Amino acid sequence: MRQKIVAGNWKMNLSPTEAHDLVAGVGAYLSGLINTPALPPNHKQHTVLFCPPSIYLAQVVQQVTALNLPNLLGVGAQNCHWATSGAYTGEVAAQQIAQTGAGYVIIGHSERRQYNHETHDILAQKTLAALTANLKVIFCCGEPLEVRNANEQFEWVGTQLTQSLFDLPQTAMQQIVIAYEPIWAIGTGQTATPQQAGEMHTYIRQHLTNQYGQATANQIPVLYGGSCNAQNAASLFAQPNVDGGLIGGASLKVPDFCAIAQALLTSDI
Ligand code: PGA
């Protein structure tokens, strides 16, 4: 069985106190939940991640470590630089993220592709830098509305994966998590239907299989992102190739994020 993940992408939100309260609230809820018979045994393979702004990484890692749920809770950054160090004012290196104790980094989010002009090639370099620092990569892909309207979403997403990831050797690919996030669904309230998500995730699994073979492709979690919330998470996670979610707005509220995490942890019942 492959790992399933719910990752909260906080983006550029929350004060230090709000960040603390969110992690404390979610931590307390999950600590209680895992001690109930409500969860299937294989929930132990699944992970709930907080991805705060990098200025909070050390604080969140410390808090998560104190919660002592090592297999369940983890921390990720939202971006890293491609270089190991140097004169890049304002940037953060993958190694520096790893040194906070965080284990993951989001790469290729559509907001960074749009506002920071991150190309396929830059994202390939960032992925390599992250893997070299022993971080797992949550690699984002997804099409804009005009591409979906032209029914070219599969080619679009396939190209994003091929161009940025498919030079990686098989062992490196096992450290990758894919997040399919249709741009028209991000922050809009217009969620992809379970069927739309399901068919894209099945396409992504096939695309990975064509390049890396079935065994490797079957190990790679493929998350859905884009207006995933407490109401629709369970029906999205019920799709056979949807292995969890990358959650923006709904990850900032304790009850919403807890409900989404619970939907994941109970999705194999
Ligand atoms: P959203 O954002 O859940 O607010 O749509 C998802 C994301 O951008 O990762």
XYZ file of N, CA and C and ligand atoms in Angstrom:
816
model
N 0.830 -1.219 0.000
C 0.000 0.000 0.000
C 0.852 1.253 0.000
N 0.467 2.223 -0.817
C 1.307 3.427 -0.819
C 0.855 4.415 0.260
N 1.809 5.283 0.607
C 1.563 6.339 1.590
C 0.490 7.293 1.068
N -0.370 7.746 1.959
C -1.303 8.810 1.609
C -0.962 10.040 2.450
N -1.228 11.210 1.898
C -0.778 12.447 2.556
C -1.856 13.521 2.460
N -2.076 14.214 3.574
C -2.775 15.500 3.524
C -1.765 16.558 3.933
N -1.521 17.528 3.065
C -0.533 18.576 3.350
C -1.232 19.925 3.370
N -1.059 20.668 4.458
C -1.629 22.009 4.568
C -0.643 23.031 4.042
N -0.993 23.655 2.929
C -0.152 24.707 2.341
C -0.661 26.053 2.863
N 0.018 26.561 3.873
C -0.456 27.786 4.519
C -0.264 29.023 3.637
N 0.556 28.898 2.591
C 0.926 30.061 1.749
C 1.468 31.174 2.642
N 1.170 32.448 2.359
C 1.766 33.552 3.142
C 0.750 34.041 4.174
N 0.356 33.120 5.060
C -0.696 33.419 6.042
C -0.240 33.071 7.452
N -0.915 33.637 8.430
C -0.844 33.367 9.874
C 0.297 34.113 10.576
N -0.020 34.569 11.789
C 0.975 35.154 12.692
C 1.639 34.003 13.451
N 2.737 34.260 14.150
C 3.361 33.181 14.939
C 2.378 32.555 15.929
N 1.557 33.370 16.577
C 0.598 32.835 17.551
C -0.474 32.001 16.857
N -0.971 32.497 15.730
C -1.987 31.727 14.989
C -1.402 30.397 14.505
N -0.144 30.443 14.070
C 0.519 29.216 13.613
C 0.603 28.219 14.763
N 0.999 28.711 15.915
C 1.113 27.847 17.095
C -0.234 27.216 17.439
N -1.277 28.035 17.443
C -2.599 27.542 17.842
C -3.137 26.513 16.841
N -2.862 26.727 15.574
C -3.321 25.787 14.546
C -2.669 24.411 14.733
N -1.347 24.410 14.904
C -0.639 23.130 15.082
C -1.091 22.460 16.375
N -1.263 23.256 17.435
C -1.695 22.683 18.719
C -3.089 22.067 18.586
N -3.987 22.773 17.910
C -5.358 22.284 17.758
C -5.420 21.013 16.934
N -4.722 21.000 15.825
C -4.729 19.814 14.958
C -4.027 18.651 15.669
N -2.919 18.961 16.335
C -2.149 17.933 17.051
C -2.991 17.264 18.121
N -3.711 18.080 18.890
C -4.534 17.530 19.971
C -5.632 16.634 19.399
N -6.242 17.078 18.314
C -7.317 16.298 17.707
C -6.796 14.947 17.199
N -5.666 14.987 16.499
C -5.139 13.749 15.917
C -4.616 12.808 17.000
N -4.050 13.364 18.065
C -3.582 12.517 19.181
C -4.751 11.723 19.740
N -5.910 12.372 19.858
C -7.096 11.674 20.343
C -7.598 10.667 19.331
N -7.617 11.069 18.074
C -8.182 10.216 17.021
C -7.436 8.892 16.882
N -6.098 8.946 16.948
C -5.355 7.695 16.707
C -5.512 6.702 17.852
N -6.036 7.159 18.971
C -6.288 6.230 20.086
C -7.720 5.715 20.118
N -8.457 5.967 19.057
C -9.810 5.425 18.993
C -9.831 4.259 18.010
N -10.806 3.345 18.149
C -10.882 2.237 17.182
C -11.427 2.671 15.829
N -11.664 3.997 15.646
C -12.280 4.472 14.405
C -11.372 4.303 13.187
N -10.070 4.152 13.414
C -9.145 4.144 12.279
C -8.766 2.733 11.850
N -8.657 2.495 10.543
C -8.167 1.197 10.074
C -6.674 1.073 10.381
N -6.142 -0.152 10.534
C -4.737 -0.306 10.927
C -3.772 0.377 9.965
N -4.102 0.395 8.654
C -3.125 0.946 7.703
C -3.059 2.468 7.714
N -3.792 3.134 8.630
C -3.631 4.583 8.720
C -2.202 4.930 9.118
N -1.474 3.955 9.661
C -0.107 4.218 10.138
C 0.837 4.565 8.994
N 0.442 4.226 7.774
C 1.297 4.576 6.642
C 1.037 5.992 6.142
N 0.083 6.670 6.704
C -0.338 7.949 6.154
C 0.196 9.131 6.968
N 0.249 10.296 6.329
C 0.959 11.432 6.911
C 0.149 12.712 6.783
N 0.178 13.513 7.827
C -0.422 14.845 7.803
C 0.711 15.859 7.929
N 0.783 16.766 6.967
C 1.905 17.716 6.921
C 1.424 19.142 7.119
N 2.237 19.923 7.817
C 2.073 21.373 7.857
C 3.159 21.977 6.967
N 2.772 22.858 6.053
C 3.750 23.541 5.209
C 3.633 25.045 5.434
N 4.305 25.551 6.471
C 4.196 26.967 6.829
C 5.164 27.823 6.006
N 5.026 29.140 6.079
C 6.072 30.010 5.527
C 7.408 29.635 6.173
N 8.518 29.761 5.451
C 9.786 29.211 5.971
C 10.227 29.860 7.274
N 9.768 31.088 7.536
C 10.155 31.728 8.800
C 9.592 30.990 10.012
N 8.569 30.172 9.822
C 7.983 29.409 10.931
C 8.433 27.948 10.958
N 9.287 27.542 10.032
C 9.601 26.107 9.948
C 10.139 25.558 11.267
N 11.133 26.264 11.851
C 11.771 25.740 13.063
C 10.752 25.654 14.206
N 9.930 26.680 14.321
C 8.890 26.712 15.368
C 7.917 25.543 15.209
N 7.488 25.295 13.979
C 6.502 24.226 13.749
C 7.150 22.849 13.943
N 8.393 22.698 13.497
C 9.093 21.417 13.704
C 9.201 21.122 15.189
N 9.543 22.143 15.968
C 9.696 21.948 17.416
C 8.371 21.501 18.052
N 7.312 22.157 17.619
C 5.985 21.847 18.171
C 5.536 20.437 17.768
N 5.766 20.103 16.506
C 5.373 18.782 15.996
C 6.189 17.693 16.689
N 7.468 17.934 16.896
C 8.328 16.953 17.576
C 7.805 16.695 18.990
N 7.391 17.764 19.660
C 6.892 17.630 21.040
C 5.572 16.846 21.082
N 4.814 16.883 20.003
C 3.555 16.133 19.957
C 3.792 14.622 19.904
N 5.005 14.252 19.478
C 5.419 12.847 19.486
C 4.485 11.927 18.695
N 4.174 12.342 17.491
C 3.420 11.495 16.559
C 4.288 11.330 15.305
N 5.464 10.662 15.451
C 6.495 10.725 14.411
C 6.060 10.176 13.054
N 5.222 9.145 13.052
C 4.836 8.606 11.744
C 3.698 9.381 11.125
N 2.940 10.053 11.954
C 1.732 10.712 11.459
C 1.986 12.156 11.022
N 2.711 12.915 11.823
C 2.855 14.349 11.544
C 4.213 14.664 10.939
N 4.225 15.610 10.009
C 5.477 16.065 9.417
C 5.368 17.521 9.024
N 6.513 18.069 8.567
C 6.589 19.488 8.227
C 7.271 19.637 6.871
N 6.760 20.569 6.071
C 7.366 20.836 4.769
C 7.465 22.330 4.511
N 8.382 22.708 3.645
C 8.501 24.099 3.203
C 7.689 24.280 1.926
N 7.536 25.521 1.501
C 6.703 25.822 0.322
C 7.522 26.060 -0.939
N 8.846 26.104 -0.771
C 9.725 26.426 -1.897
C 11.155 26.255 -1.417
N 12.087 26.041 -2.355
C 13.511 26.128 -2.008
C 14.251 26.680 -3.217
N 15.503 27.063 -3.002
C 16.330 27.525 -4.116
C 17.032 26.341 -4.764
N 17.532 26.524 -5.982
C 18.210 25.423 -6.663
C 19.687 25.307 -6.281
N 20.243 26.432 -5.750
C 21.677 26.398 -5.403
C 21.839 25.924 -3.960
N 23.016 25.407 -3.653
C 23.251 24.918 -2.288
C 23.516 26.075 -1.326
N 24.092 27.157 -1.811
C 24.352 28.344 -0.983
C 24.786 29.458 -1.943
N 24.945 30.664 -1.413
C 25.504 31.722 -2.266
C 24.764 33.036 -2.172
N 25.079 33.924 -3.106
C 24.572 35.297 -3.085
C 23.178 35.345 -3.727
N 22.170 34.867 -2.988
C 20.778 34.860 -3.463
C 19.920 35.472 -2.362
N 19.996 36.783 -2.248
C 19.319 37.490 -1.151
C 17.834 37.127 -1.078
N 17.410 36.772 0.112
C 15.987 36.477 0.324
C 15.602 35.047 0.064
N 16.526 34.232 -0.440
C 16.185 32.848 -0.783
C 16.551 31.885 0.350
N 16.024 30.668 0.288
C 16.320 29.637 1.282
C 16.774 28.364 0.551
N 17.895 27.814 0.985
C 18.430 26.597 0.351
C 17.737 25.354 0.907
N 17.693 24.308 0.092
C 17.066 23.039 0.514
C 17.740 22.495 1.774
N 19.067 22.591 1.811
C 19.802 22.082 2.982
C 19.392 22.834 4.259
N 19.157 24.134 4.125
C 18.736 24.921 5.295
C 17.350 24.473 5.776
N 16.486 24.142 4.837
C 15.156 23.615 5.199
C 15.328 22.295 5.939
N 16.162 21.423 5.387
C 16.379 20.113 6.015
C 16.960 20.281 7.419
N 17.818 21.282 7.589
C 18.452 21.483 8.903
C 17.472 21.968 9.975
N 16.314 22.469 9.577
C 15.290 22.806 10.590
C 14.604 21.540 11.106
N 14.787 20.430 10.381
C 14.093 19.193 10.739
C 12.881 18.928 9.856
N 12.584 19.843 8.940
C 11.489 19.598 7.992
C 11.881 18.476 7.034
N 10.900 17.737 6.549
C 11.205 16.589 5.709
C 10.731 16.713 4.270
N 9.967 17.754 3.973
C 9.346 17.881 2.647
C 9.515 19.303 2.129
N 9.369 19.452 0.827
C 9.269 20.797 0.239
C 8.323 20.741 -0.967
N 7.461 21.738 -1.056
C 6.580 21.881 -2.219
C 7.388 22.555 -3.333
N 7.327 21.997 -4.519
C 8.031 22.598 -5.659
C 7.071 22.704 -6.837
N 7.105 23.857 -7.488
C 6.329 24.030 -8.721
C 4.882 24.411 -8.498
N 4.556 24.979 -7.330
C 3.179 25.444 -7.141
C 2.841 26.463 -8.233
N 1.595 26.452 -8.680
C 1.225 27.320 -9.823
C 1.411 28.800 -9.494
N 1.286 29.157 -8.198
C 1.504 30.567 -7.848
C 2.963 30.949 -8.046
N 3.868 30.042 -7.768
C 5.290 30.333 -7.999
C 5.613 30.279 -9.490
N 4.984 29.370 -10.216
C 5.207 29.355 -11.669
C 4.749 30.687 -12.254
N 3.614 31.199 -11.767
C 3.055 32.435 -12.334
C 3.812 33.683 -11.870
N 3.965 33.846 -10.540
C 4.517 35.114 -10.031
C 6.038 35.148 -10.033
N 6.677 33.987 -10.019
C 8.143 33.946 -9.958
C 8.744 33.347 -11.225
N 7.893 33.144 -12.220
C 8.349 32.722 -13.551
C 9.210 31.460 -13.491
N 8.780 30.495 -12.697
C 9.554 29.261 -12.575
C 9.250 28.337 -13.766
N 10.287 28.021 -14.490
C 10.146 27.220 -15.713
C 10.336 25.729 -15.404
N 10.039 24.880 -16.398
C 10.266 23.434 -16.250
C 11.704 23.167 -15.788
N 12.649 23.886 -16.417
C 14.065 23.645 -16.144
C 14.443 24.077 -14.723
N 13.954 25.249 -14.301
C 14.228 25.710 -12.936
C 13.651 24.708 -11.927
N 12.458 24.205 -12.217
C 11.818 23.261 -11.291
C 12.574 21.931 -11.246
N 13.153 21.536 -12.371
C 13.991 20.326 -12.374
C 15.212 20.549 -11.478
N 15.805 21.738 -11.562
C 16.990 22.035 -10.730
C 16.622 22.100 -9.245
N 15.475 22.689 -8.945
C 15.042 22.772 -7.542
C 14.764 21.375 -6.984
N 14.136 20.537 -7.802
C 13.834 19.167 -7.366
C 15.119 18.426 -7.025
N 16.113 18.576 -7.889
C 17.397 17.924 -7.658
C 18.039 18.434 -6.369
N 17.982 19.749 -6.165
C 18.563 20.335 -4.945
C 17.860 19.785 -3.708
N 16.547 19.677 -3.765
C 15.780 19.186 -2.617
C 16.121 17.725 -2.322
N 16.175 16.909 -3.379
C 16.463 15.483 -3.176
C 17.883 15.296 -2.638
N 18.807 16.125 -3.106
C 20.192 16.053 -2.620
C 20.262 16.376 -1.134
N 19.348 17.232 -0.672
C 19.294 17.586 0.757
C 18.437 16.594 1.554
N 18.069 15.495 0.911
C 17.234 14.455 1.566
C 15.839 14.922 1.925
N 15.322 15.887 1.191
C 13.922 16.277 1.367
C 13.075 15.488 0.387
N 11.859 15.151 0.786
C 10.892 14.626 -0.178
C 10.251 15.818 -0.879
N 9.945 15.640 -2.140
C 9.413 16.738 -2.952
C 7.935 16.521 -3.233
N 7.131 17.539 -2.946
C 5.728 17.532 -3.397
C 5.707 18.377 -4.665
N 5.691 17.699 -5.803
C 5.811 18.401 -7.085
C 4.424 18.702 -7.652
N 4.144 19.995 -7.842
C 2.808 20.412 -8.290
C 2.721 20.506 -9.806
N 1.578 20.107 -10.327
C 1.290 20.249 -11.742
C -0.191 20.604 -11.875
N -0.604 21.031 -13.046
C -2.026 21.355 -13.232
C -2.214 22.405 -14.308
N -3.359 22.338 -14.958
C -3.593 23.159 -16.146
C -4.450 24.392 -15.840
N -4.252 25.487 -16.593
C -5.166 26.632 -16.500
C -6.494 26.326 -17.193
N -7.475 27.183 -16.968
C -8.827 26.945 -17.485
C -8.858 26.834 -19.011
N -8.100 27.690 -19.696
C -8.190 27.662 -21.165
C -7.676 26.331 -21.727
N -6.726 25.733 -21.036
C -6.215 24.434 -21.492
C -7.276 23.350 -21.269
N -7.952 23.406 -20.128
C -9.033 22.433 -19.887
C -10.163 22.629 -20.902
N -10.492 23.892 -21.167
C -11.566 24.155 -22.135
C -11.221 23.618 -23.514
N -9.933 23.591 -23.830
C -9.500 23.045 -25.123
C -9.284 21.529 -25.049
N -9.584 20.934 -23.870
C -9.420 19.495 -23.642
C -7.977 19.021 -23.873
N -7.024 19.886 -23.468
C -5.603 19.537 -23.637
C -4.914 19.341 -22.288
N -5.726 19.082 -21.231
C -5.157 19.024 -19.878
C -4.200 17.849 -19.689
N -4.441 16.730 -20.367
C -3.561 15.575 -20.149
C -2.171 15.834 -20.739
N -2.129 16.379 -21.960
C -0.838 16.709 -22.579
C -0.098 17.735 -21.727
N -0.845 18.728 -21.210
C -0.246 19.810 -20.421
C 0.446 19.247 -19.171
N -0.296 18.434 -18.424
C 0.239 17.873 -17.180
C 1.357 16.871 -17.493
N 1.163 16.078 -18.535
C 2.203 15.118 -18.930
C 3.512 15.826 -19.244
N 3.416 16.950 -19.945
C 4.625 17.713 -20.289
C 5.283 18.279 -19.034
N 4.489 18.785 -18.104
C 5.066 19.331 -16.866
C 5.883 18.255 -16.136
N 5.327 17.048 -16.064
C 6.025 15.966 -15.350
C 7.269 15.520 -16.127
N 7.104 15.344 -17.421
C 8.225 14.868 -18.236
C 9.387 15.854 -18.178
N 9.077 17.131 -18.373
C 10.129 18.137 -18.488
C 10.892 18.357 -17.180
N 10.200 18.278 -16.044
C 10.877 18.612 -14.779
C 11.346 17.389 -13.992
N 10.731 16.227 -14.235
C 11.035 15.077 -13.360
C 11.689 13.888 -14.064
N 11.424 13.718 -15.368
C 11.735 12.418 -15.951
C 13.205 12.201 -16.288
N 14.080 13.159 -15.912
C 15.517 12.863 -15.970
C 15.995 12.209 -14.679
N 15.116 12.142 -13.681
C 15.524 11.563 -12.394
C 15.641 10.048 -12.507
N 16.653 9.467 -11.848
C 16.708 7.999 -11.807
C 15.587 7.443 -10.930
N 15.342 6.150 -11.081
C 14.229 5.501 -10.390
C 14.275 5.695 -8.866
N 15.458 5.574 -8.273
C 15.546 5.689 -6.804
C 15.148 7.091 -6.353
N 15.518 8.107 -7.114
C 15.148 9.488 -6.758
C 13.648 9.674 -6.902
N 13.093 9.043 -7.921
C 11.652 9.202 -8.175
C 10.822 8.684 -7.004
N 11.381 7.751 -6.258
C 10.650 7.209 -5.098
C 10.526 8.221 -3.960
N 11.229 9.339 -4.062
C 11.136 10.404 -3.045
C 10.184 11.523 -3.486
N 9.475 11.284 -4.584
C 8.597 12.318 -5.142
C 7.137 12.015 -4.793
N 6.435 13.082 -4.454
C 4.982 13.055 -4.318
C 4.468 14.013 -5.393
N 3.435 13.616 -6.126
C 2.860 14.518 -7.139
C 1.609 15.166 -6.550
N 1.417 16.448 -6.815
C 0.145 17.092 -6.445
C -0.473 17.661 -7.718
N -1.622 17.098 -8.094
C -2.361 17.641 -9.247
C -3.271 18.754 -8.754
N -3.002 19.967 -9.223
C -3.786 21.124 -8.802
C -4.233 21.918 -10.032
N -5.441 21.642 -10.533
C -5.930 22.432 -11.660
C -6.027 23.907 -11.238
N -5.442 24.799 -12.020
C -5.335 26.204 -11.596
C -6.715 26.829 -11.414
N -7.671 26.405 -12.224
C -9.024 26.951 -12.134
C -9.731 26.553 -10.842
N -9.167 25.600 -10.115
C -9.788 25.153 -8.866
C -9.117 25.755 -7.632
N -7.951 26.366 -7.791
C -7.194 26.832 -6.620
C -7.790 28.128 -6.087
N -8.261 28.081 -4.851
C -8.769 29.270 -4.179
C -10.060 29.817 -4.777
N -10.710 29.063 -5.650
C -11.898 29.570 -6.349
C -13.200 28.985 -5.803
N -13.112 27.925 -5.025
C -14.317 27.226 -4.593
C -14.863 26.303 -5.667
N -14.230 26.317 -6.842
C -14.684 25.450 -7.941
C -13.824 24.187 -7.963
N -14.167 23.240 -7.118
C -13.381 22.007 -6.987
C -13.547 21.137 -8.230
N -12.490 20.423 -8.607
C -12.674 19.401 -9.641
C -13.644 18.353 -9.097
N -14.472 17.798 -9.963
C -15.349 16.724 -9.496
C -14.476 15.494 -9.201
N -14.978 14.586 -8.359
C -14.210 13.362 -8.126
C -13.870 12.658 -9.448
N -14.774 12.732 -10.403
C -14.504 12.082 -11.695
C -13.372 12.781 -12.453
N -13.395 14.133 -12.470
C -12.313 14.871 -13.148
C -10.970 14.592 -12.478
N -10.969 14.611 -11.130
C -9.720 14.324 -10.412
C -9.295 12.881 -10.698
N -10.250 11.963 -10.601
C -9.941 10.542 -10.783
C -9.330 10.262 -12.144
N -9.886 10.866 -13.208
C -9.346 10.536 -14.544
C -7.968 11.144 -14.751
N -7.732 12.335 -14.181
C -6.384 12.906 -14.301
C -5.365 12.106 -13.489
N -5.763 11.682 -12.294
C -4.830 10.912 -11.466
C -4.504 9.568 -12.118
N -5.494 8.971 -12.760
C -5.251 7.708 -13.467
C -4.298 7.954 -14.645
N -4.483 9.084 -15.338
C -3.559 9.446 -16.420
C -2.135 9.609 -15.868
N -2.010 10.342 -14.736
C -0.680 10.583 -14.160
C -0.025 9.255 -13.785
N -0.803 8.353 -13.179
C -0.247 7.039 -12.798
C 0.251 6.304 -14.041
N -0.498 6.377 -15.133
C -0.087 5.699 -16.367
C 1.165 6.339 -16.951
N 1.220 7.668 -16.898
C 2.381 8.404 -17.409
C 3.639 8.023 -16.605
N 3.491 7.893 -15.298
C 4.612 7.475 -14.448
C 5.001 6.033 -14.757
N 3.990 5.188 -15.003
C 4.245 3.777 -15.311
C 5.026 3.650 -16.622
N 4.650 4.441 -17.612
C 5.323 4.370 -18.911
C 6.812 4.677 -18.772
N 7.148 5.588 -17.880
C 8.546 6.008 -17.739
C 9.318 5.143 -16.742
N 8.674 4.769 -15.636
C 9.407 4.150 -14.517
C 8.971 2.723 -14.193
N 7.942 2.227 -14.875
C 7.448 0.880 -14.592
C 6.415 0.908 -13.484
N 5.653 -0.188 -13.425
C 4.495 -0.211 -12.540
C 4.861 -0.177 -11.060
N 5.919 -0.878 -10.688
C 6.246 -0.970 -9.258
C 6.552 0.417 -8.694
N 7.367 1.186 -9.399
C 7.712 2.532 -8.922
C 6.491 3.441 -8.992
N 5.781 3.403 -10.108
C 4.610 4.279 -10.268
C 3.589 4.031 -9.165
N 3.447 2.774 -8.763
C 2.459 2.451 -7.729
C 2.848 2.941 -6.346
N 4.127 3.261 -6.157
C 4.591 3.750 -4.852
C 4.425 5.257 -4.697
N 4.183 5.976 -5.790
C 4.220 7.447 -5.745
C 2.840 7.999 -5.389
N 2.732 8.701 -4.242
C 1.437 9.292 -3.900
C 1.101 10.422 -4.887
N -0.151 10.451 -5.323
C -0.622 11.538 -6.195
C -1.769 12.245 -5.466
N -1.503 13.471 -5.032
C -2.470 14.241 -4.243
C -3.302 15.132 -5.145
N -4.506 15.451 -4.676
C -5.344 16.434 -5.377
C -5.317 17.746 -4.597
N -5.266 18.878 -5.300
C -5.359 20.190 -4.653
C -6.208 21.137 -5.478
N -6.913 22.018 -4.791
C -7.765 23.006 -5.472
C -9.145 22.984 -4.862
N -9.382 23.882 -3.868
C -10.677 23.981 -3.183
C -11.126 22.646 -2.587
N -10.163 21.860 -2.145
C -10.503 20.651 -1.383
C -10.865 21.112 0.028
N -11.982 20.641 0.571
C -12.424 21.136 1.874
C -13.052 20.004 2.689
N -13.554 20.390 3.870
C -14.081 19.385 4.795
C -15.270 18.638 4.196
N -16.002 19.290 3.305
C -17.199 18.665 2.732
C -16.867 17.699 1.584
N -15.885 18.060 0.756
C -15.665 17.246 -0.448
C -14.466 16.295 -0.347
N -13.680 16.394 0.751
C -12.436 15.605 0.825
C -12.701 14.103 0.705
N -13.695 13.601 1.431
C -13.904 12.147 1.449
C -14.229 11.609 0.062
N -15.043 12.352 -0.713
C -15.410 11.823 -2.038
C -14.215 11.901 -3.004
N -13.347 12.903 -2.816
C -12.137 12.957 -3.656
C -11.173 11.830 -3.276
N -10.968 11.628 -1.967
C -10.006 10.618 -1.510
C -10.508 9.195 -1.789
N -11.804 9.060 -2.094
C -12.343 7.732 -2.398
C -11.971 7.278 -3.814
N -11.480 8.199 -4.644
C -11.056 7.812 -5.997
C -9.809 6.937 -5.910
N -9.734 5.867 -6.711
C -8.647 4.896 -6.540
C -7.234 5.482 -6.670
N -7.036 6.478 -7.492
C -5.672 7.013 -7.651
C -5.459 8.354 -6.956
N -6.400 8.758 -6.111
C -6.242 10.003 -5.345
C -5.749 9.621 -3.955
N -4.503 9.991 -3.667
C -3.840 9.522 -2.440
C -3.744 10.623 -1.392
N -4.738 11.516 -1.372
C -4.741 12.592 -0.385
C -4.835 13.941 -1.054
N -4.476 14.999 -0.299
C -4.694 16.338 -0.850
C -3.649 17.342 -0.406
N -3.488 18.366 -1.243
C -2.710 19.561 -0.892
C -3.751 20.657 -0.665
N -3.809 21.136 0.576
C -4.940 21.948 1.008
C -4.480 23.370 1.296
N -5.103 24.360 0.677
C -4.761 25.753 0.938
C -5.663 26.338 2.003
N -6.689 27.077 1.579
C -7.563 27.800 2.501
C -8.073 26.971 3.671
N -8.514 25.750 3.401
C -9.105 24.924 4.461
C -8.062 24.369 5.428
N -6.771 24.586 5.149
C -5.743 24.097 6.090
C -5.469 25.113 7.193
N -6.108 26.289 7.103
C -5.832 27.362 8.071
C -6.794 27.343 9.250
N -7.794 26.467 9.188
C -8.788 26.406 10.264
C -8.755 25.023 10.897
N -8.655 24.997 12.226
C -8.497 23.712 12.922
C -9.616 22.725 12.571
N -10.900 23.093 12.691
C -11.941 22.067 12.446
C -11.909 21.552 11.011
N -11.667 22.452 10.053
C -11.668 22.050 8.640
C -10.505 21.104 8.342
N -9.320 21.493 8.801
C -8.148 20.665 8.497
C -8.244 19.317 9.212
N -8.776 19.328 10.438
C -8.954 18.058 11.167
C -9.920 17.143 10.413
N -11.004 17.717 9.901
C -11.980 16.897 9.169
C -11.351 16.305 7.907
N -10.517 17.094 7.232
C -9.863 16.595 6.010
C -8.855 15.495 6.362
N -8.090 15.720 7.449
C -7.123 14.698 7.880
C -7.856 13.412 8.267
N -8.976 13.557 8.938
C -9.747 12.366 9.329
C -10.292 11.643 8.094
N -10.724 12.421 7.100
C -11.211 11.798 5.851
C -10.107 10.952 5.222
N -8.870 11.431 5.306
C -7.754 10.666 4.745
C -7.503 9.401 5.566
N -7.425 9.584 6.882
C -7.033 8.461 7.746
C -8.082 7.363 7.775
N -9.319 7.713 7.441
C -10.380 6.700 7.412
C -10.728 6.277 5.990
N -9.923 6.721 5.005
C -10.319 6.487 3.607
C -10.184 5.024 3.184
N -9.485 4.199 3.971
C -9.308 2.795 3.567
C -10.294 1.851 4.231
N -11.236 2.412 4.989
C -12.193 1.532 5.687
C -13.110 0.856 4.653
P -6.921 25.965 -2.057
O -5.364 25.970 -2.454
O -7.165 24.723 -1.257
O -7.112 27.214 -1.251
O -7.688 25.970 -3.336
C -4.689 24.777 -2.767
C -3.246 25.085 -3.109
O -2.975 26.110 -3.740
O -2.350 24.291 -2.769
